[in-house]
GROMACS .gro file of C-alpha atoms in nm:
model
  415
    1MET     CA    1  -0.002   0.002  -0.004
    2SER     CA    2   0.124   0.345  -0.090
    3ASN     CA    3   0.237   0.573   0.204
    4TYR     CA    4   0.106   0.874   0.012
    5THR     CA    5  -0.238   1.024   0.069
    6LEU     CA    6  -0.421   1.297  -0.125
    7ALA     CA    7  -0.702   1.489   0.038
    8GLY     CA    8  -0.923   1.728  -0.158
    9PRO     CA    9  -1.031   1.911  -0.352
   10PHE     CA   10  -1.068   2.216  -0.122
   11THR     CA   11  -1.234   2.532  -0.230
   12GLN     CA   12  -1.022   2.711   0.040
   13VAL     CA   13  -0.723   2.593   0.246
   14VAL     CA   14  -0.679   2.837   0.530
   15THR     CA   15  -0.314   2.756   0.629
   16MET     CA   16  -0.272   2.976   0.932
   17SER     CA   17   0.091   3.000   0.820
   18GLY     CA   18   0.313   3.302   0.844
   19LEU     CA   19   0.118   3.467   1.127
   20PRO     CA   20   0.264   3.624   1.437
   21MET     CA   21   0.258   3.441   1.767
   22ASN     CA   22   0.190   3.766   1.957
   23GLY     CA   23  -0.038   4.059   1.917
   24PRO     CA   24  -0.336   4.134   1.686
   25ILE     CA   25  -0.393   3.966   1.350
   26PRO     CA   26  -0.616   4.133   1.087
   27ASP     CA   27  -0.812   3.894   0.866
   28GLU     CA   28  -0.626   4.031   0.561
   29LYS     CA   29  -0.312   3.846   0.687
   30LEU     CA   30  -0.468   3.505   0.646
   31GLN     CA   31  -0.319   3.288   0.372
   32VAL     CA   32  -0.603   3.125   0.172
   33ILE     CA   33  -0.511   2.881  -0.102
   34LYS     CA   34  -0.795   2.815  -0.348
   35ASN     CA   35  -0.891   2.494  -0.538
   36ALA     CA   36  -0.615   2.302  -0.367
   37GLY     CA   37  -0.532   1.953  -0.259
   38ILE     CA   38  -0.319   1.847   0.039
   39TRP     CA   39  -0.055   1.578  -0.031
   40ILE     CA   40   0.039   1.374   0.277
   41ARG     CA   41   0.315   1.124   0.342
   42ASP     CA   42   0.351   0.930   0.668
   43GLU     CA   43   0.123   1.161   0.879
   44ARG     CA   44   0.274   1.487   0.757
   45ILE     CA   45   0.199   1.737   0.491
   46VAL     CA   46   0.426   1.726   0.191
   47ARG     CA   47   0.258   1.980  -0.044
   48ILE     CA   48  -0.042   2.204  -0.086
   49MET     CA   49  -0.111   2.296  -0.444
   50ASP     CA   50  -0.358   2.276  -0.735
   51TYR     CA   51  -0.570   1.968  -0.686
   52ASP     CA   52  -0.578   1.842  -1.046
   53ASP     CA   53  -0.200   1.843  -1.064
   54LEU     CA   54  -0.177   1.653  -0.738
   55LEU     CA   55  -0.450   1.407  -0.864
   56HIS     CA   56  -0.224   1.316  -1.159
   57GLN     CA   57   0.067   1.246  -0.924
   58ALA     CA   58  -0.164   1.041  -0.697
   59GLU     CA   59  -0.259   0.813  -0.987
   60ARG     CA   60   0.111   0.753  -1.062
   61GLU     CA   61   0.197   0.685  -0.701
   62GLU     CA   62  -0.121   0.480  -0.632
   63ALA     CA   63  -0.185   0.710  -0.344
   64ILE     CA   64  -0.467   0.672  -0.099
   65LEU     CA   65  -0.744   0.924  -0.176
   66ILE     CA   66  -0.954   1.114   0.072
   67PRO     CA   67  -1.212   1.258  -0.156
   68ILE     CA   68  -1.385   1.577  -0.035
   69GLU     CA   69  -1.719   1.697  -0.157
   70GLU     CA   70  -1.706   2.057  -0.267
   71PRO     CA   71  -1.751   2.326  -0.156
   72ALA     CA   72  -1.502   2.262   0.130
   73VAL     CA   73  -1.280   2.464   0.357
   74ALA     CA   74  -0.979   2.308   0.515
   75LEU     CA   75  -0.860   2.442   0.854
   76PRO     CA   76  -0.585   2.308   1.080
   77GLY     CA   77  -0.721   2.054   1.332
   78PHE     CA   78  -0.804   2.254   1.649
   79THR     CA   79  -0.613   2.228   1.977
   80ASP     CA   80  -0.792   2.252   2.320
   81ALA     CA   81  -0.523   2.353   2.555
   82HIS     CA   82  -0.721   2.322   2.881
   83THR     CA   83  -0.976   2.058   2.969
   84HIS     CA   84  -1.080   1.847   3.272
   85ILE     CA   85  -1.250   1.568   3.073
   86CYS     CA   86  -1.117   1.279   3.296
   87PHE     CA   87  -1.384   1.264   3.576
   88ALA     CA   88  -1.685   1.072   3.694
   89GLY     CA   89  -2.040   1.187   3.774
   90SER     CA   90  -2.233   1.503   3.704
   91ARG     CA   91  -2.272   1.838   3.865
   92ALA     CA   92  -2.616   1.927   3.716
   93ARG     CA   93  -2.742   2.003   4.064
   94ASP     CA   94  -2.470   2.262   4.107
   95TYR     CA   95  -2.567   2.429   3.780
   96ALA     CA   96  -2.931   2.454   3.883
   97MET     CA   97  -2.840   2.588   4.222
   98ARG     CA   98  -2.606   2.842   4.077
   99ASN     CA   99  -2.864   2.971   3.834
  100ALA     CA  100  -3.116   2.993   4.116
  101GLY     CA  101  -2.882   3.235   4.296
  102LYS     CA  102  -2.690   3.016   4.542
  103THR     CA  103  -2.331   3.112   4.613
  104TYR     CA  104  -2.023   2.896   4.565
  105LEU     CA  105  -2.006   2.844   4.944
  106GLU     CA  106  -2.373   2.754   4.968
  107ILE     CA  107  -2.329   2.498   4.691
  108ALA     CA  108  -2.018   2.354   4.858
  109GLU     CA  109  -2.199   2.333   5.193
  110ALA     CA  110  -2.483   2.146   5.025
  111GLY     CA  111  -2.232   1.885   4.909
  112GLY     CA  112  -2.153   2.029   4.568
  113GLY     CA  113  -1.848   2.189   4.417
  114ILE     CA  114  -1.512   2.037   4.325
  115TRP     CA  115  -1.520   1.802   4.619
  116ASP     CA  116  -1.836   1.639   4.483
  117THR     CA  117  -1.653   1.545   4.166
  118VAL     CA  118  -1.356   1.430   4.374
  119ARG     CA  119  -1.576   1.188   4.559
  120GLN     CA  120  -1.734   1.051   4.243
  121THR     CA  121  -1.399   1.025   4.062
  122ARG     CA  122  -1.237   0.846   4.349
  123ALA     CA  123  -1.526   0.596   4.347
  124ALA     CA  124  -1.477   0.516   3.979
  125THR     CA  125  -1.252   0.249   3.843
  126PRO     CA  126  -0.956   0.338   3.620
  127GLU     CA  127  -1.140   0.169   3.329
  128GLN     CA  128  -1.449   0.383   3.385
  129LEU     CA  129  -1.242   0.701   3.393
  130ALA     CA  130  -1.056   0.600   3.072
  131SER     CA  131  -1.381   0.508   2.898
  132ASN     CA  132  -1.545   0.845   2.985
  133THR     CA  133  -1.234   1.028   2.870
  134VAL     CA  134  -1.233   0.845   2.539
  135ARG     CA  135  -1.605   0.923   2.493
  136LEU     CA  136  -1.564   1.291   2.552
  137ALA     CA  137  -1.241   1.310   2.343
  138GLY     CA  138  -1.437   1.155   2.062
  139GLU     CA  139  -1.699   1.429   2.084
  140HIS     CA  140  -1.428   1.691   2.069
  141LEU     CA  141  -1.265   1.513   1.777
  142LEU     CA  142  -1.581   1.512   1.569
  143ARG     CA  143  -1.603   1.887   1.619
  144GLY     CA  144  -1.254   1.927   1.469
  145THR     CA  145  -1.041   1.924   1.784
  146THR     CA  146  -0.753   1.688   1.720
  147THR     CA  147  -0.533   1.762   2.019
  148ILE     CA  148  -0.672   1.779   2.369
  149GLU     CA  149  -0.499   1.866   2.699
  150VAL     CA  150  -0.645   1.661   2.992
  151LYS     CA  151  -0.588   1.742   3.360
  152SER     CA  152  -0.598   1.531   3.670
  153GLY     CA  153  -0.704   1.716   3.987
  154TYR     CA  154  -1.007   1.519   4.100
  155GLY     CA  155  -0.801   1.264   4.290
  156LEU     CA  156  -0.624   1.493   4.542
  157ASN     CA  157  -0.409   1.229   4.692
  158VAL     CA  158  -0.110   1.041   4.555
  159ALA     CA  159  -0.289   0.720   4.476
  160GLU     CA  160  -0.597   0.881   4.316
  161GLU     CA  161  -0.396   1.127   4.110
  162LEU     CA  162  -0.190   0.841   3.980
  163LYS     CA  163  -0.514   0.659   3.896
  164MET     CA  164  -0.640   0.954   3.699
  165LEU     CA  165  -0.315   1.010   3.505
  166ARG     CA  166  -0.281   0.641   3.419
  167ALA     CA  167  -0.650   0.651   3.300
  168ILE     CA  168  -0.557   0.951   3.077
  169ARG     CA  169  -0.262   0.758   2.934
  170GLN     CA  170  -0.496   0.456   2.867
  171ALA     CA  171  -0.750   0.680   2.704
  172ASP     CA  172  -0.484   0.820   2.475
  173ARG     CA  173  -0.427   0.470   2.338
  174TYR     CA  174  -0.793   0.427   2.249
  175THR     CA  175  -0.878   0.761   2.093
  176GLU     CA  176  -0.754   0.893   1.762
  177ALA     CA  177  -0.713   1.238   1.921
  178ASP     CA  178  -0.387   1.325   2.079
  179LEU     CA  179  -0.425   1.364   2.458
  180VAL     CA  180  -0.168   1.575   2.653
  181ALA     CA  181  -0.182   1.504   3.027
  182THR     CA  182  -0.129   1.755   3.300
  183CYS     CA  183  -0.096   1.697   3.672
  184LEU     CA  184  -0.333   1.927   3.870
  185ALA     CA  185  -0.284   1.772   4.210
  186ALA     CA  186  -0.276   2.131   4.339
  187HIS     CA  187  -0.635   2.189   4.251
  188MET     CA  188  -0.741   2.247   4.612
  189LYS     CA  189  -0.636   2.113   4.954
  190PRO     CA  190  -0.838   1.795   5.000
  191LYS     CA  191  -1.101   1.805   5.271
  192ASP     CA  192  -0.990   1.477   5.409
  193TYR     CA  193  -0.628   1.586   5.454
  194ASP     CA  194  -0.556   1.690   5.809
  195GLY     CA  195  -0.234   1.888   5.751
  196SER     CA  196  -0.183   2.236   5.620
  197GLU     CA  197  -0.188   2.326   5.251
  198THR     CA  198   0.195   2.355   5.263
  199GLU     CA  199   0.222   1.999   5.407
  200TYR     CA  200  -0.011   1.870   5.138
  201LEU     CA  201   0.202   2.031   4.864
  202GLN     CA  202   0.515   1.885   5.016
  203LEU     CA  203   0.356   1.546   5.014
  204ILE     CA  204   0.281   1.578   4.648
  205ILE     CA  205   0.633   1.692   4.574
  206ARG     CA  206   0.786   1.408   4.771
  207GLU     CA  207   0.561   1.119   4.674
  208LEU     CA  208   0.391   1.208   4.338
  209PHE     CA  209   0.645   1.394   4.142
  210PRO     CA  210   0.891   1.100   4.133
  211GLN     CA  211   0.611   0.873   4.007
  212LEU     CA  212   0.527   1.119   3.735
  213ARG     CA  213   0.880   1.102   3.613
  214SER     CA  214   0.941   0.727   3.653
  215GLU     CA  215   0.619   0.635   3.474
  216ARG     CA  216   0.634   0.919   3.228
  217LEU     CA  217   0.277   1.010   3.304
  218THR     CA  218   0.320   1.391   3.229
  219HIS     CA  219   0.581   1.662   3.188
  220ARG     CA  220   0.325   1.933   3.290
  221VAL     CA  221   0.228   2.057   3.638
  222ASP     CA  222  -0.071   2.296   3.705
  223ALA     CA  223  -0.199   2.463   4.015
  224PHE     CA  224  -0.506   2.674   4.104
  225VAL     CA  225  -0.372   2.996   4.251
  226GLU     CA  226  -0.676   3.156   4.413
  227GLN     CA  227  -0.820   3.257   4.752
  228SER     CA  228  -1.033   2.942   4.754
  229ALA     CA  229  -0.740   2.715   4.655
  230PHE     CA  230  -0.369   2.799   4.698
  231SER     CA  231  -0.214   3.141   4.770
  232PRO     CA  232   0.086   3.267   4.569
  233ALA     CA  233   0.299   3.229   4.888
  234ALA     CA  234   0.194   2.873   4.949
  235ILE     CA  235   0.246   2.758   4.590
  236ALA     CA  236   0.600   2.908   4.563
  237THR     CA  237   0.785   2.605   4.688
  238TYR     CA  238   0.568   2.380   4.478
  239PHE     CA  239   0.645   2.556   4.155
  240GLU     CA  240   1.016   2.579   4.253
  241ALA     CA  241   1.025   2.203   4.298
  242ALA     CA  242   0.840   2.151   3.966
  243ARG     CA  243   1.079   2.375   3.781
  244GLU     CA  244   1.390   2.214   3.937
  245GLN     CA  245   1.260   1.872   3.830
  246GLY     CA  246   1.205   1.985   3.473
  247PHE     CA  247   0.824   2.005   3.452
  248ASP     CA  248   0.652   2.264   3.245
  249ILE     CA  249   0.436   2.488   3.462
  250THR     CA  250   0.094   2.618   3.381
  251VAL     CA  251  -0.138   2.805   3.625
  252HIS     CA  252  -0.509   2.852   3.692
  253ALA     CA  253  -0.469   3.229   3.735
  254ASP     CA  254  -0.686   3.539   3.806
  255GLN     CA  255  -1.023   3.363   3.783
  256PHE     CA  256  -1.182   3.546   4.071
  257THR     CA  257  -0.902   3.753   4.217
  258THR     CA  258  -0.560   3.857   4.093
  259GLY     CA  259  -0.223   3.720   4.195
  260GLY     CA  260  -0.208   3.407   3.990
  261SER     CA  261  -0.082   3.568   3.669
  262LYS     CA  262   0.203   3.727   3.860
  263THR     CA  263   0.291   3.385   3.998
  264ALA     CA  264   0.279   3.240   3.649
  265VAL     CA  265   0.515   3.506   3.504
  266GLU     CA  266   0.755   3.480   3.799
  267TYR     CA  267   0.795   3.103   3.747
  268GLY     CA  268   0.811   3.115   3.376
  269ALA     CA  269   0.487   2.929   3.324
  270VAL     CA  270   0.403   2.820   2.969
  271SER     CA  271   0.054   2.962   3.019
  272ALA     CA  272  -0.174   3.141   3.263
  273ASP     CA  273  -0.537   3.021   3.213
  274HIS     CA  274  -0.864   3.198   3.300
  275LEU     CA  275  -0.765   3.558   3.368
  276GLU     CA  276  -1.118   3.685   3.393
  277ALA     CA  277  -1.020   3.910   3.692
  278SER     CA  278  -0.702   4.043   3.527
  279GLY     CA  279  -0.662   4.419   3.522
  280GLU     CA  280  -0.428   4.656   3.341
  281THR     CA  281  -0.134   4.562   3.554
  282GLU     CA  282  -0.180   4.187   3.492
  283ILE     CA  283  -0.250   4.247   3.122
  284ASN     CA  284   0.073   4.443   3.066
  285MET     CA  285   0.270   4.193   3.272
  286LEU     CA  286   0.153   3.901   3.067
  287ALA     CA  287   0.191   4.079   2.736
  288THR     CA  288   0.566   4.149   2.807
  289SER     CA  289   0.636   3.798   2.928
  290GLY     CA  290   0.672   3.469   2.746
  291THR     CA  291   0.361   3.332   2.920
  292ILE     CA  292   0.061   3.259   2.698
  293ALA     CA  293  -0.286   3.384   2.810
  294VAL     CA  294  -0.541   3.108   2.772
  295ALA     CA  295  -0.899   3.237   2.765
  296LEU     CA  296  -1.169   2.997   2.893
  297PRO     CA  297  -1.501   3.137   2.765
  298GLY     CA  298  -1.682   2.824   2.869
  299ALA     CA  299  -1.616   2.901   3.236
  300SER     CA  300  -1.745   3.255   3.195
  301MET     CA  301  -2.063   3.121   3.037
  302GLY     CA  302  -2.107   2.855   3.303
  303LEU     CA  303  -2.050   3.085   3.589
  304GLY     CA  304  -2.207   3.399   3.446
  305CYS     CA  305  -1.889   3.615   3.497
  306ALA     CA  306  -1.675   3.837   3.282
  307TYR     CA  307  -1.470   3.708   2.979
  308THR     CA  308  -1.095   3.709   2.971
  309PRO     CA  309  -0.982   4.053   2.846
  310ALA     CA  310  -0.843   3.899   2.525
  311ARG     CA  311  -0.871   4.219   2.314
  312LYS     CA  312  -0.663   4.417   2.563
  313ILE     CA  313  -0.407   4.141   2.597
  314LEU     CA  314  -0.361   4.115   2.218
  315ASP     CA  315  -0.342   4.493   2.176
  316ALA     CA  316  -0.076   4.504   2.446
  317GLY     CA  317   0.129   4.259   2.249
  318GLY     CA  318   0.041   3.936   2.428
  319THR     CA  319  -0.049   3.585   2.296
  320VAL     CA  320  -0.400   3.461   2.347
  321ALA     CA  321  -0.512   3.094   2.308
  322ILE     CA  322  -0.868   2.986   2.358
  323ALA     CA  323  -0.978   2.666   2.529
  324THR     CA  324  -1.296   2.513   2.665
  325ASP     CA  325  -1.210   2.432   3.030
  326HIS     CA  326  -1.442   2.138   2.972
  327ASN     CA  327  -1.531   2.016   3.322
  328PRO     CA  328  -1.837   1.878   3.498
  329GLY     CA  329  -1.885   2.190   3.720
  330SER     CA  330  -1.831   2.537   3.573
  331ALA     CA  331  -1.786   2.452   3.195
  332PRO     CA  332  -1.985   2.139   3.102
  333MET     CA  333  -2.048   2.239   2.732
  334GLY     CA  334  -1.709   2.158   2.586
  335ASN     CA  335  -1.782   2.302   2.241
  336LEU     CA  336  -1.464   2.483   2.140
  337LEU     CA  337  -1.600   2.655   1.824
  338THR     CA  338  -1.910   2.793   2.002
  339GLN     CA  339  -1.706   2.927   2.292
  340ALA     CA  340  -1.435   3.078   2.065
  341ALA     CA  341  -1.700   3.244   1.841
  342LEU     CA  342  -1.871   3.399   2.134
  343LEU     CA  343  -1.549   3.519   2.288
  344GLY     CA  344  -1.475   3.678   1.953
  345THR     CA  345  -1.812   3.855   1.960
  346PHE     CA  346  -1.783   3.990   2.312
  347GLN     CA  347  -1.410   4.082   2.285
  348LYS     CA  348  -1.419   4.200   1.921
  349LEU     CA  349  -1.162   3.955   1.789
  350SER     CA  350  -1.102   3.915   1.419
  351ASN     CA  351  -1.166   3.575   1.259
  352ALA     CA  352  -0.788   3.537   1.224
  353GLU     CA  353  -0.738   3.603   1.598
  354VAL     CA  354  -1.001   3.349   1.699
  355LEU     CA  355  -0.870   3.081   1.460
  356ALA     CA  356  -0.513   3.147   1.575
  357GLY     CA  357  -0.637   3.098   1.935
  358ILE     CA  358  -0.759   2.748   1.860
  359THR     CA  359  -0.484   2.642   1.626
  360PHE     CA  360  -0.114   2.737   1.632
  361ARG     CA  361  -0.134   2.964   1.936
  362ALA     CA  362  -0.318   2.692   2.136
  363ALA     CA  363  -0.064   2.437   2.028
  364HIS     CA  364   0.217   2.667   2.137
  365ALA     CA  365   0.056   2.676   2.485
  366LEU     CA  366   0.127   2.296   2.495
  367ARG     CA  367   0.481   2.348   2.354
  368LEU     CA  368   0.369   2.158   2.039
  369GLN     CA  369   0.553   2.281   1.727
  370ASP     CA  370   0.434   2.019   1.486
  371ARG     CA  371   0.064   2.123   1.447
  372GLY     CA  372  -0.165   2.425   1.425
  373THR     CA  373  -0.080   2.519   1.066
  374LEU     CA  374  -0.131   2.352   0.732
  375ALA     CA  375   0.220   2.366   0.603
  376VAL     CA  376   0.493   2.141   0.470
  377GLY     CA  377   0.634   1.922   0.745
  378MET     CA  378   0.342   1.973   0.986
  379LEU     CA  379   0.108   1.692   1.101
  380ALA     CA  380  -0.174   1.634   0.861
  381ASP     CA  381  -0.446   1.730   1.127
  382ILE     CA  382  -0.731   1.886   0.927
  383ALA     CA  383  -1.086   2.000   0.991
  384VAL     CA  384  -1.293   2.012   0.676
  385PHE     CA  385  -1.610   2.224   0.668
  386ASN     CA  386  -1.877   2.199   0.393
  387THR     CA  387  -1.872   2.565   0.281
  388ALA     CA  388  -1.700   2.779   0.026
  389ASP     CA  389  -1.612   3.060   0.272
  390TYR     CA  390  -1.415   3.002   0.589
  391ARG     CA  391  -1.592   3.290   0.761
  392GLU     CA  392  -1.909   3.080   0.771
  393VAL     CA  393  -1.743   2.848   1.030
  394LEU     CA  394  -1.737   3.098   1.318
  395TYR     CA  395  -2.050   3.270   1.187
  396HIS     CA  396  -2.255   2.960   1.270
  397GLN     CA  397  -2.107   2.965   1.630
  398GLY     CA  398  -2.025   2.597   1.654
  399MET     CA  399  -2.344   2.468   1.485
  400MET     CA  400  -2.155   2.396   1.166
  401LEU     CA  401  -1.976   2.068   1.227
  402PRO     CA  402  -1.688   1.938   1.017
  403GLU     CA  403  -1.784   1.729   0.722
  404THR     CA  404  -1.457   1.540   0.755
  405VAL     CA  405  -1.184   1.527   1.021
  406ILE     CA  406  -0.838   1.408   0.927
  407LYS     CA  407  -0.595   1.308   1.202
  408ARG     CA  408  -0.230   1.232   1.121
  409GLY     CA  409  -0.326   1.181   0.760
  410ARG     CA  410  -0.619   0.939   0.828
  411LYS     CA  411  -0.984   1.016   0.790
  412ILE     CA  412  -1.166   0.976   1.117
  413LYS     CA  413  -1.471   0.756   1.111
  414LYS     CA  414  -1.790   0.884   1.261
  415LEU     CA  415  -1.858   0.740   1.609
   0.00000   0.00000   0.00000
């Protein structure tokens, strides 16, 4: 069998190539190749050019064909750089209580909140967690998201965090999406831990970090820096240890109060995620750092709070990625296109800025350099939409699903 594949014809190929990593992007800067095919070899793009010319080559090489019904727009497969899709149970009761006016504290006192998901996740088997993660990853994949970050953080002790991260690794073997695991053992101090938050973090450093390394479960460490979780002072030693041991750092920052983004910048975090509470000081600090701002509009929609100030961050020269925060509590929707489109509406982002936020800028937030654009040498991760105009994709706010999803050069079968 030939190791060449030809996908097409495409009315438009929106490459997302040649665009800046930082700052604003006008739509006029987008590279759009018309009437093109994408020539693939061994998972990677070899050439993008006139489809008829490539078809003649395909016939000579006996290449595999992925025929596309025109009209069709090809976009890079999307990257969701922040999710919590490894969990058990539901928090529908929380959602109803929150919409009825109950506070976070009242919901927690009634048995809801993060700890409710911790209880349900601890009660689940590794196989159940892996199965649910595969199911949710499949839903993302059929919406065009080909790379998905997945956090632990509902175990909150060494054994249960290991169970979650092993389940994520198992799920990665059974889904065609690429899953990128992140350790979020510092999600909150567990209610059943008798020591201080500092003692809990030291336990994780001492007993969990070595296991993460020895089993190669993840190279990423996250923490929720917030008044209801861990203070900047408490998390300092944790991030110092993570940095010394070679982990990439990412931070849940500035969701309700500020302080987390400063911590992220101080420790050279790859990304600072949330940022709904960020003000001018935090915006300017992020924009002049190497830390990527990850907007999570799904959390804003789920909690009824402000959106990440993406427009101001971009105008200040920062980098903005967009992710779903897909989780059972504050962001249960998980539809990246819908959330990105609505963030664009409320923050006045160009189509180019929104698409950059879910393609190459999002991939950069995971330190992935081999995806996010349709260009020679990049992974052949492609989301194909049945339209002649790429602007229709965001215009339909997530209701236009891909007609075809190609992952590493292979057409994904519908689930």
